[in-house]
Short mmCIF file of C-alpha atoms and ligand atoms in Angstrom, two decimals:
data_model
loop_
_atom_site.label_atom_id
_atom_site.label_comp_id
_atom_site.label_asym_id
_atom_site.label_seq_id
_atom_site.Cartn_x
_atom_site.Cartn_y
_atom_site.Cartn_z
CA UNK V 1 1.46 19.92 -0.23
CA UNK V 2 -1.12 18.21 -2.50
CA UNK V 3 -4.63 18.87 -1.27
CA UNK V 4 -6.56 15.89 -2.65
CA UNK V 5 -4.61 13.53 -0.72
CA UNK V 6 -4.40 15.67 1.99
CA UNK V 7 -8.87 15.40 2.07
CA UNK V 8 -8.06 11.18 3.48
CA UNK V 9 -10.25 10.69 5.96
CA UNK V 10 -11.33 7.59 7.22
CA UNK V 11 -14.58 6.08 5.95
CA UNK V 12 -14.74 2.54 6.98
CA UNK V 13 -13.02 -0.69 8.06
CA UNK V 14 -13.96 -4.04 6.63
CA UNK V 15 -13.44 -7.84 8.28
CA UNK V 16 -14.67 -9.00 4.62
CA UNK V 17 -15.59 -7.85 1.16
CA UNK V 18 -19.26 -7.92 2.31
CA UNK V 19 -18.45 -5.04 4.40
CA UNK V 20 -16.54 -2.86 2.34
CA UNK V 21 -17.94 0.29 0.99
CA UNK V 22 -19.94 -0.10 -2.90
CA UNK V 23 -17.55 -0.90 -5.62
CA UNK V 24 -17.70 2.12 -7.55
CA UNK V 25 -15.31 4.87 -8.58
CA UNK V 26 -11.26 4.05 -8.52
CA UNK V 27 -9.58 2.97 -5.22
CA UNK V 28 -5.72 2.14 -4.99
CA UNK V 29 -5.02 -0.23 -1.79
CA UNK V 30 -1.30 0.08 0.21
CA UNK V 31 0.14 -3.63 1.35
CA UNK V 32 2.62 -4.55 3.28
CA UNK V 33 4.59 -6.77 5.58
CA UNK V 34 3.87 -5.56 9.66
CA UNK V 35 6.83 -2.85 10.52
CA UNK V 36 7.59 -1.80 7.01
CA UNK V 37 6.61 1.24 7.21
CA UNK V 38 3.39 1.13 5.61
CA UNK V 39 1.64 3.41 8.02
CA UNK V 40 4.26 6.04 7.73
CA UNK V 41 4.08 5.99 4.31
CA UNK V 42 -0.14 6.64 3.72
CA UNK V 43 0.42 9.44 6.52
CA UNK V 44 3.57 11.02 4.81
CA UNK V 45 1.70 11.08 1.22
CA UNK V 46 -1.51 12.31 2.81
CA UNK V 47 0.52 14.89 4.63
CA UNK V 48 -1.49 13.81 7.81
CA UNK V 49 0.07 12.41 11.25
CA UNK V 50 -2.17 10.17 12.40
CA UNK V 51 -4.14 8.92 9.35
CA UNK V 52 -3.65 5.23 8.91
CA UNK V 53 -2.37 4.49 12.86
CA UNK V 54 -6.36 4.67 13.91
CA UNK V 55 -6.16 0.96 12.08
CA UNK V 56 -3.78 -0.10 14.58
CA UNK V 57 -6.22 -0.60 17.44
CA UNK V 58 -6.06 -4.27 18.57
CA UNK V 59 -8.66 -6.48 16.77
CA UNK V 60 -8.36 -3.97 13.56
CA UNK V 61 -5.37 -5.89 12.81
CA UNK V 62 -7.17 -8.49 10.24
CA UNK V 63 -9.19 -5.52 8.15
CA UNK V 64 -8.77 -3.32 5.26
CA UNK V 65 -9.55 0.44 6.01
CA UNK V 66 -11.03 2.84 3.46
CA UNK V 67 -10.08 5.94 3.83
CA UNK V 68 -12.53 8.72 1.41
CA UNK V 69 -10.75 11.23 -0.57
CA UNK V 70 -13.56 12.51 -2.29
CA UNK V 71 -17.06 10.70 -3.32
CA UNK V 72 -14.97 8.58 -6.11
CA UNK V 73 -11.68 7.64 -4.56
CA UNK V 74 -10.48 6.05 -2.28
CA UNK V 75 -7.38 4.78 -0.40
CA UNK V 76 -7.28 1.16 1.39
CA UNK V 77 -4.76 0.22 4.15
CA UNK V 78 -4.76 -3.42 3.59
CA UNK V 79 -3.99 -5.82 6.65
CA UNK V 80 -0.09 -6.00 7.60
CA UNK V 81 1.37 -9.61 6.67
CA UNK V 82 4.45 -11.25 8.26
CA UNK V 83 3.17 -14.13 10.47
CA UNK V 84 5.70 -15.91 11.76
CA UNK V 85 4.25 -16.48 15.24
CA UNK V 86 0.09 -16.42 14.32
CA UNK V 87 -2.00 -19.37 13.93
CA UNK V 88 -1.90 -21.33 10.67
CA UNK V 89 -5.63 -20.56 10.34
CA UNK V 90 -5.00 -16.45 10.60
CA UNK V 91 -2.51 -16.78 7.40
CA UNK V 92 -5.04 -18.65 5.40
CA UNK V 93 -7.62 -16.15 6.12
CA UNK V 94 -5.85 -13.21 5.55
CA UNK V 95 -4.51 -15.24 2.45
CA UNK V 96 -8.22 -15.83 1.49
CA UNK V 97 -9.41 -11.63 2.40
CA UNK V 98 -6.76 -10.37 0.06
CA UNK V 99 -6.69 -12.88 -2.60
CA UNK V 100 -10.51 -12.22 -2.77
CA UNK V 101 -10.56 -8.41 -2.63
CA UNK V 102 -7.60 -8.18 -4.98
CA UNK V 103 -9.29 -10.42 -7.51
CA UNK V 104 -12.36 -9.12 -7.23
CA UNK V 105 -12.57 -5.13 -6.61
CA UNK V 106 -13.35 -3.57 -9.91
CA UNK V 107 -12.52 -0.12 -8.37
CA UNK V 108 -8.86 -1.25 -7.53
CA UNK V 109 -6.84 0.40 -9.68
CA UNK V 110 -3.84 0.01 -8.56
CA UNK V 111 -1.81 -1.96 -5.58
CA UNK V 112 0.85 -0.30 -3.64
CA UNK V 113 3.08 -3.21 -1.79
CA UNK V 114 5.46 -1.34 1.20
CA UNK V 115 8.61 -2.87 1.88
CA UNK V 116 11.79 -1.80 4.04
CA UNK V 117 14.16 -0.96 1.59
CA UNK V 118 16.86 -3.28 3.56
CA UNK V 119 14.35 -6.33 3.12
CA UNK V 120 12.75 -6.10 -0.11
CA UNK V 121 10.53 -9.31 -1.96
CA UNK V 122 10.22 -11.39 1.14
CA UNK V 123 7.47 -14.18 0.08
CA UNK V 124 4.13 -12.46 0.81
CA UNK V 125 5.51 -9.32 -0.66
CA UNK V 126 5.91 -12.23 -3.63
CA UNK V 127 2.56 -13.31 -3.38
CA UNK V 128 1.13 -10.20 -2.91
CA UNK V 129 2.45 -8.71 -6.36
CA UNK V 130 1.95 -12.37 -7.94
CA UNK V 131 -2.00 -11.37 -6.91
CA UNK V 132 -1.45 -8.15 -8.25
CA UNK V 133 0.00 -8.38 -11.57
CA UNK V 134 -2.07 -11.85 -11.88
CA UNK V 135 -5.35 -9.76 -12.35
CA UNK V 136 -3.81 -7.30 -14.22
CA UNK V 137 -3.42 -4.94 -11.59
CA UNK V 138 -0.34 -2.26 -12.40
CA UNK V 139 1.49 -1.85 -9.21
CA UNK V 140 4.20 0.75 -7.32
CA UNK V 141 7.15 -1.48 -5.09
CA UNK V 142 8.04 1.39 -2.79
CA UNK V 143 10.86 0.56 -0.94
CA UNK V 144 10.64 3.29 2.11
CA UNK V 145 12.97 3.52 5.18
CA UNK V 146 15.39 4.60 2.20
CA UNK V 147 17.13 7.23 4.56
CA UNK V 148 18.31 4.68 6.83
CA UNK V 149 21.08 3.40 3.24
CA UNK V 150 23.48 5.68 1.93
CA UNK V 151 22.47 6.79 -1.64
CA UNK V 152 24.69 4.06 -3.77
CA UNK V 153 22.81 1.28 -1.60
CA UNK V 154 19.60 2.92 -2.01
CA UNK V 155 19.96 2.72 -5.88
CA UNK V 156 21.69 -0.66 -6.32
CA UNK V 157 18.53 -2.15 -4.06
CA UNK V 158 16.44 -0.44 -6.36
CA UNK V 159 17.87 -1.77 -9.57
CA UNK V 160 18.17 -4.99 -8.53
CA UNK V 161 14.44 -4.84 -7.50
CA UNK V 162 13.71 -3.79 -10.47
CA UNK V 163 15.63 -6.48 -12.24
CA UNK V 164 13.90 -8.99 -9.98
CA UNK V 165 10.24 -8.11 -11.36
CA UNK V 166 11.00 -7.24 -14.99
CA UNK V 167 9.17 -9.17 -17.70
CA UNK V 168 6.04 -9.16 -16.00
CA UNK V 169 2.38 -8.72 -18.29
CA UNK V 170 1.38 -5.38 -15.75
CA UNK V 171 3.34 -2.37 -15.55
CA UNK V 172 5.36 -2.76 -12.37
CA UNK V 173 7.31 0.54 -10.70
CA UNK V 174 10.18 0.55 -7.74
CA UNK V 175 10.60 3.76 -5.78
CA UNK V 176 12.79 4.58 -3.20
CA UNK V 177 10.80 6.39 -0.57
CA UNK V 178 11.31 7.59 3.39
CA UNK V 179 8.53 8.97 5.22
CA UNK V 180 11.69 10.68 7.45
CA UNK V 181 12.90 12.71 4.87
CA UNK V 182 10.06 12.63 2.41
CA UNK V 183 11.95 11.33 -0.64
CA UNK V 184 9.92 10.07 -3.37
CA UNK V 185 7.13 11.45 -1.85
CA UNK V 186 5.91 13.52 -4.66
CA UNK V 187 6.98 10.45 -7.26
CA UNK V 188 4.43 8.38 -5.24
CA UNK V 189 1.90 10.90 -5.03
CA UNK V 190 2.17 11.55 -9.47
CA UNK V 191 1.56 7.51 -9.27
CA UNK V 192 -1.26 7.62 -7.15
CA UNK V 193 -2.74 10.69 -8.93
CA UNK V 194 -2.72 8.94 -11.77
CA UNK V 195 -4.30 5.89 -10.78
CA UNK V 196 -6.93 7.54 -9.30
CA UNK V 197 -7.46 10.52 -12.09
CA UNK V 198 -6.55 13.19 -9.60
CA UNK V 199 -5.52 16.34 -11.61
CA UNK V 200 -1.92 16.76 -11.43
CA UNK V 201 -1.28 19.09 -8.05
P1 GDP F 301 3.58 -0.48 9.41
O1 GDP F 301 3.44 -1.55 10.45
O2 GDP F 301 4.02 -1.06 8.11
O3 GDP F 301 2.39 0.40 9.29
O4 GDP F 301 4.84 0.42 9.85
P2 GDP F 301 4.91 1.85 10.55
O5 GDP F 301 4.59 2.92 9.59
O6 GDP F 301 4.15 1.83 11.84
O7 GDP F 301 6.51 1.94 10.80
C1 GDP F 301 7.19 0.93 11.52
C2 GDP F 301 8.42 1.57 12.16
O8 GDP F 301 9.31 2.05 11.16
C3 GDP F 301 8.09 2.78 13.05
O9 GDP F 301 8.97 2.78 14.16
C4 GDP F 301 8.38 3.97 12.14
O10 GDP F 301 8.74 5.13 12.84
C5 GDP F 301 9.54 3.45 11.31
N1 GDP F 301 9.55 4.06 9.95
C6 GDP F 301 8.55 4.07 9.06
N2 GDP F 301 8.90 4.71 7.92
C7 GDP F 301 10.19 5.11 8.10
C8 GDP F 301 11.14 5.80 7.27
O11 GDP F 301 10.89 6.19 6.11
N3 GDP F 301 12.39 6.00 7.80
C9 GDP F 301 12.73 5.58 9.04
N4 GDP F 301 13.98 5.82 9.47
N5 GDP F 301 11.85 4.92 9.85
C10 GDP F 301 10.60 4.68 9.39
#
Protein backbone atom coordinates (compact mmCIF):
# COMPACT_ATOMS: atom_id res chain seq x y z
CA UNK A 1 0.00 0.00 0.00
CA UNK A 2 1.40 3.53 -0.56
CA UNK A 3 -0.16 5.99 1.83
CA UNK A 4 0.19 9.30 -0.04
CA UNK A 5 -1.89 8.17 -2.76
CA UNK A 6 -3.99 6.40 -0.65
CA UNK A 7 -4.80 10.39 1.25
CA UNK A 8 -6.99 11.18 -2.64
CA UNK A 9 -9.82 12.70 -1.70
CA UNK A 10 -11.90 14.69 -3.74
CA UNK A 11 -11.52 18.47 -3.69
CA UNK A 12 -13.32 19.91 -6.56
CA UNK A 13 -14.83 19.55 -10.05
CA UNK A 14 -14.35 22.17 -12.71
CA UNK A 15 -16.72 22.98 -16.05
CA UNK A 16 -13.64 25.42 -16.96
CA UNK A 17 -10.19 26.55 -15.97
CA UNK A 18 -11.88 29.50 -14.15
CA UNK A 19 -13.11 27.03 -11.75
CA UNK A 20 -10.35 24.93 -11.02
CA UNK A 21 -8.55 25.09 -7.79
CA UNK A 22 -5.20 27.93 -7.69
CA UNK A 23 -2.40 26.85 -9.86
CA UNK A 24 0.11 26.12 -7.41
CA UNK A 25 2.09 23.10 -6.27
CA UNK A 26 2.46 19.93 -8.89
CA UNK A 27 -0.70 18.16 -10.21
CA UNK A 28 -0.52 15.10 -12.72
CA UNK A 29 -4.03 14.77 -14.70
CA UNK A 30 -5.32 10.92 -15.93
CA UNK A 31 -7.03 11.02 -19.70
CA UNK A 32 -8.72 8.80 -21.42
CA UNK A 33 -11.14 7.50 -23.99
CA UNK A 34 -14.90 6.62 -22.06
CA UNK A 35 -14.66 2.68 -20.99
CA UNK A 36 -10.94 2.39 -20.89
CA UNK A 37 -10.59 1.88 -17.75
CA UNK A 38 -9.57 5.10 -16.54
CA UNK A 39 -11.63 5.05 -13.41
CA UNK A 40 -10.37 1.71 -12.39
CA UNK A 41 -7.11 2.70 -12.79
CA UNK A 42 -7.04 6.22 -10.30
CA UNK A 43 -9.02 3.84 -7.77
CA UNK A 44 -6.54 0.84 -8.10
CA UNK A 45 -3.35 3.29 -7.63
CA UNK A 46 -5.10 5.16 -4.83
CA UNK A 47 -5.96 1.85 -3.31
CA UNK A 48 -9.57 3.30 -2.89
CA UNK A 49 -12.96 1.73 -4.40
CA UNK A 50 -14.91 4.37 -5.14
CA UNK A 51 -12.56 7.36 -5.70
CA UNK A 52 -12.89 8.65 -9.21
CA UNK A 53 -16.66 6.91 -9.94
CA UNK A 54 -18.24 10.04 -7.77
CA UNK A 55 -17.29 11.92 -11.33
CA UNK A 56 -19.57 9.72 -13.06
CA UNK A 57 -22.80 11.37 -11.97
CA UNK A 58 -24.69 12.55 -15.10
CA UNK A 59 -23.85 16.21 -16.03
CA UNK A 60 -20.16 15.62 -14.40
CA UNK A 61 -19.41 14.04 -17.58
CA UNK A 62 -17.79 17.34 -19.33
CA UNK A 63 -15.43 18.31 -16.06
CA UNK A 64 -12.08 17.68 -14.71
CA UNK A 65 -12.07 16.54 -10.97
CA UNK A 66 -9.30 17.39 -8.51
CA UNK A 67 -8.82 15.13 -6.20
CA UNK A 68 -6.23 16.62 -2.94
CA UNK A 69 -3.49 14.46 -1.84
CA UNK A 70 -1.98 16.76 0.38
CA UNK A 71 -1.93 20.83 0.32
CA UNK A 72 0.60 20.60 -2.88
CA UNK A 73 -0.61 17.79 -5.06
CA UNK A 74 -2.98 16.89 -6.71
CA UNK A 75 -4.60 14.30 -9.04
CA UNK A 76 -7.12 15.36 -12.01
CA UNK A 77 -9.60 12.92 -13.66
CA UNK A 78 -9.88 14.64 -16.91
CA UNK A 79 -13.26 14.29 -18.97
CA UNK A 80 -13.61 10.75 -20.84
CA UNK A 81 -13.31 11.28 -24.80
CA UNK A 82 -14.75 8.94 -27.48
CA UNK A 83 -17.71 10.77 -29.10
CA UNK A 84 -18.98 9.03 -31.68
CA UNK A 85 -22.67 9.72 -31.04
CA UNK A 86 -22.41 13.52 -29.14
CA UNK A 87 -23.01 16.71 -30.78
CA UNK A 88 -20.30 18.25 -32.96
CA UNK A 89 -20.38 21.23 -30.56
CA UNK A 90 -19.60 18.84 -27.25
CA UNK A 91 -16.23 17.59 -29.13
CA UNK A 92 -15.11 21.07 -29.82
CA UNK A 93 -15.62 22.06 -26.33
CA UNK A 94 -14.15 19.38 -24.68
CA UNK A 95 -11.41 19.84 -27.49
CA UNK A 96 -11.19 23.55 -26.37
CA UNK A 97 -11.30 22.53 -22.02
CA UNK A 98 -8.36 20.24 -22.48
CA UNK A 99 -6.35 21.91 -25.04
CA UNK A 100 -6.63 24.99 -22.69
CA UNK A 101 -5.91 23.34 -19.32
CA UNK A 102 -3.14 21.22 -20.83
CA UNK A 103 -1.47 24.28 -22.31
CA UNK A 104 -1.92 26.30 -19.69
CA UNK A 105 -1.64 24.60 -16.03
CA UNK A 106 1.77 25.39 -14.73
CA UNK A 107 1.19 22.80 -11.91
CA UNK A 108 0.68 19.91 -14.52
CA UNK A 109 3.43 17.96 -14.32
CA UNK A 110 2.72 15.25 -15.93
CA UNK A 111 -0.28 13.63 -18.22
CA UNK A 112 -1.37 10.14 -17.78
CA UNK A 113 -3.47 9.03 -21.13
CA UNK A 114 -5.56 5.44 -20.24
CA UNK A 115 -6.08 3.20 -22.97
CA UNK A 116 -7.44 -0.54 -23.26
CA UNK A 117 -4.53 -2.38 -23.96
CA UNK A 118 -6.54 -4.18 -27.01
CA UNK A 119 -7.19 -0.57 -28.53
CA UNK A 120 -4.26 1.49 -27.99
CA UNK A 121 -3.54 5.26 -29.98
CA UNK A 122 -7.05 5.69 -31.25
CA UNK A 123 -7.08 9.54 -32.52
CA UNK A 124 -7.90 11.52 -29.35
CA UNK A 125 -5.56 9.31 -27.45
CA UNK A 126 -3.30 10.94 -30.56
CA UNK A 127 -4.30 14.26 -29.89
CA UNK A 128 -4.26 14.03 -26.44
CA UNK A 129 -0.40 13.06 -26.22
CA UNK A 130 0.21 15.46 -29.37
CA UNK A 131 -1.16 18.21 -26.50
CA UNK A 132 0.94 16.65 -24.13
CA UNK A 133 4.31 16.29 -25.45
CA UNK A 134 3.51 19.67 -27.53
CA UNK A 135 3.94 21.72 -24.22
CA UNK A 136 6.53 19.76 -23.05
CA UNK A 137 4.58 17.77 -20.83
CA UNK A 138 6.43 14.12 -20.06
CA UNK A 139 3.73 11.59 -20.15
CA UNK A 140 2.92 7.66 -18.92
CA UNK A 141 0.71 5.53 -21.97
CA UNK A 142 -0.72 2.96 -19.59
CA UNK A 143 -2.26 0.43 -21.40
CA UNK A 144 -4.61 -1.30 -18.53
CA UNK A 145 -7.16 -4.15 -19.03
CA UNK A 146 -3.68 -6.01 -19.61
CA UNK A 147 -5.09 -9.22 -17.84
CA UNK A 148 -7.67 -9.68 -20.33
CA UNK A 149 -4.08 -10.67 -23.22
CA UNK A 150 -1.94 -13.44 -22.54
CA UNK A 151 1.59 -12.19 -21.55
CA UNK A 152 3.36 -12.41 -25.26
CA UNK A 153 0.37 -10.10 -26.51
CA UNK A 154 0.63 -7.93 -23.62
CA UNK A 155 4.38 -7.23 -24.46
CA UNK A 156 4.30 -7.15 -28.29
CA UNK A 157 1.31 -4.30 -27.80
CA UNK A 158 3.58 -2.68 -25.61
CA UNK A 159 6.59 -2.57 -27.87
CA UNK A 160 4.91 -1.68 -30.68
CA UNK A 161 3.39 1.24 -28.66
CA UNK A 162 6.37 2.13 -27.78
CA UNK A 163 7.76 2.06 -31.27
CA UNK A 164 4.75 4.11 -32.34
CA UNK A 165 5.73 7.23 -30.02
CA UNK A 166 9.53 7.06 -30.10
CA UNK A 167 11.42 10.14 -31.26
CA UNK A 168 9.31 12.44 -29.56
CA UNK A 169 11.06 15.98 -27.74
CA UNK A 170 9.22 14.79 -24.03
CA UNK A 171 10.00 11.72 -22.30
CA UNK A 172 7.16 9.38 -23.19
CA UNK A 173 6.60 5.85 -21.01
CA UNK A 174 4.18 2.65 -21.98
CA UNK A 175 3.08 0.42 -19.12
CA UNK A 176 1.12 -2.45 -19.11
CA UNK A 177 -1.30 -2.14 -16.25
CA UNK A 178 -4.77 -4.05 -14.93
CA UNK A 179 -6.64 -2.67 -12.18
CA UNK A 180 -7.92 -6.69 -11.89
CA UNK A 181 -4.80 -8.01 -11.03
CA UNK A 182 -2.88 -4.92 -10.07
CA UNK A 183 0.05 -5.27 -12.50
CA UNK A 184 2.09 -2.30 -12.99
CA UNK A 185 0.51 -0.85 -10.27
CA UNK A 186 3.49 -0.02 -8.25
CA UNK A 187 5.46 1.01 -11.77
CA UNK A 188 2.67 3.64 -12.11
CA UNK A 189 2.65 4.69 -8.69
CA UNK A 190 7.11 5.24 -8.82
CA UNK A 191 5.91 7.47 -12.03
CA UNK A 192 3.47 9.37 -10.33
CA UNK A 193 5.65 9.75 -7.18
CA UNK A 194 7.99 11.16 -9.09
CA UNK A 195 6.11 13.63 -10.87
CA UNK A 196 4.65 14.84 -8.00
CA UNK A 197 7.93 14.67 -5.52
CA UNK A 198 6.28 12.12 -3.29
CA UNK A 199 9.08 10.34 -1.30
CA UNK A 200 9.55 6.99 -2.60
CA UNK A 201 6.91 4.61 -0.44
P1 LIG B 1 -13.56 4.73 -17.54
O1 LIG B 1 -14.82 5.07 -18.27
O2 LIG B 1 -12.36 4.92 -18.41
O3 LIG B 1 -13.42 5.41 -16.22
O4 LIG B 1 -13.59 3.14 -17.28
P2 LIG B 1 -13.93 2.29 -15.98
O5 LIG B 1 -12.81 2.33 -15.02
O6 LIG B 1 -15.29 2.65 -15.48
O7 LIG B 1 -13.90 0.80 -16.62
C1 LIG B 1 -14.72 0.47 -17.73
C2 LIG B 1 -15.00 -1.03 -17.67
O8 LIG B 1 -13.80 -1.76 -17.81
C3 LIG B 1 -15.64 -1.48 -16.35
O9 LIG B 1 -16.57 -2.50 -16.63
C4 LIG B 1 -14.45 -2.02 -15.57
O10 LIG B 1 -14.81 -3.01 -14.64
C5 LIG B 1 -13.59 -2.61 -16.67
N1 LIG B 1 -12.15 -2.56 -16.33
C6 LIG B 1 -11.44 -1.48 -15.95
N2 LIG B 1 -10.15 -1.79 -15.72
C7 LIG B 1 -10.03 -3.12 -15.95
C8 LIG B 1 -8.93 -4.06 -15.91
O11 LIG B 1 -7.76 -3.73 -15.60
N3 LIG B 1 -9.21 -5.35 -16.25
C9 LIG B 1 -10.44 -5.76 -16.62
N4 LIG B 1 -10.61 -7.05 -16.95
N5 LIG B 1 -11.51 -4.91 -16.68
C10 LIG B 1 -11.30 -3.61 -16.35
Amino acid sequence: MNPDFQRAAFLTAAADLAGTPPDSGREVAFAGRSNAGKSSAINTICHQKALARTSKTPGRTQQLIFFRIDDERRLVDLPGYGFARVALAVKERWQGLMARYLSQRESLRGLVVVMDIRHPLGELDRQMIDWGAGGGLPLLLLLTKADKLKRGAVQSTVASVRRAVAGSAVSIDVLAFSATSRSGLEAAQAQLSEWLQLPAA
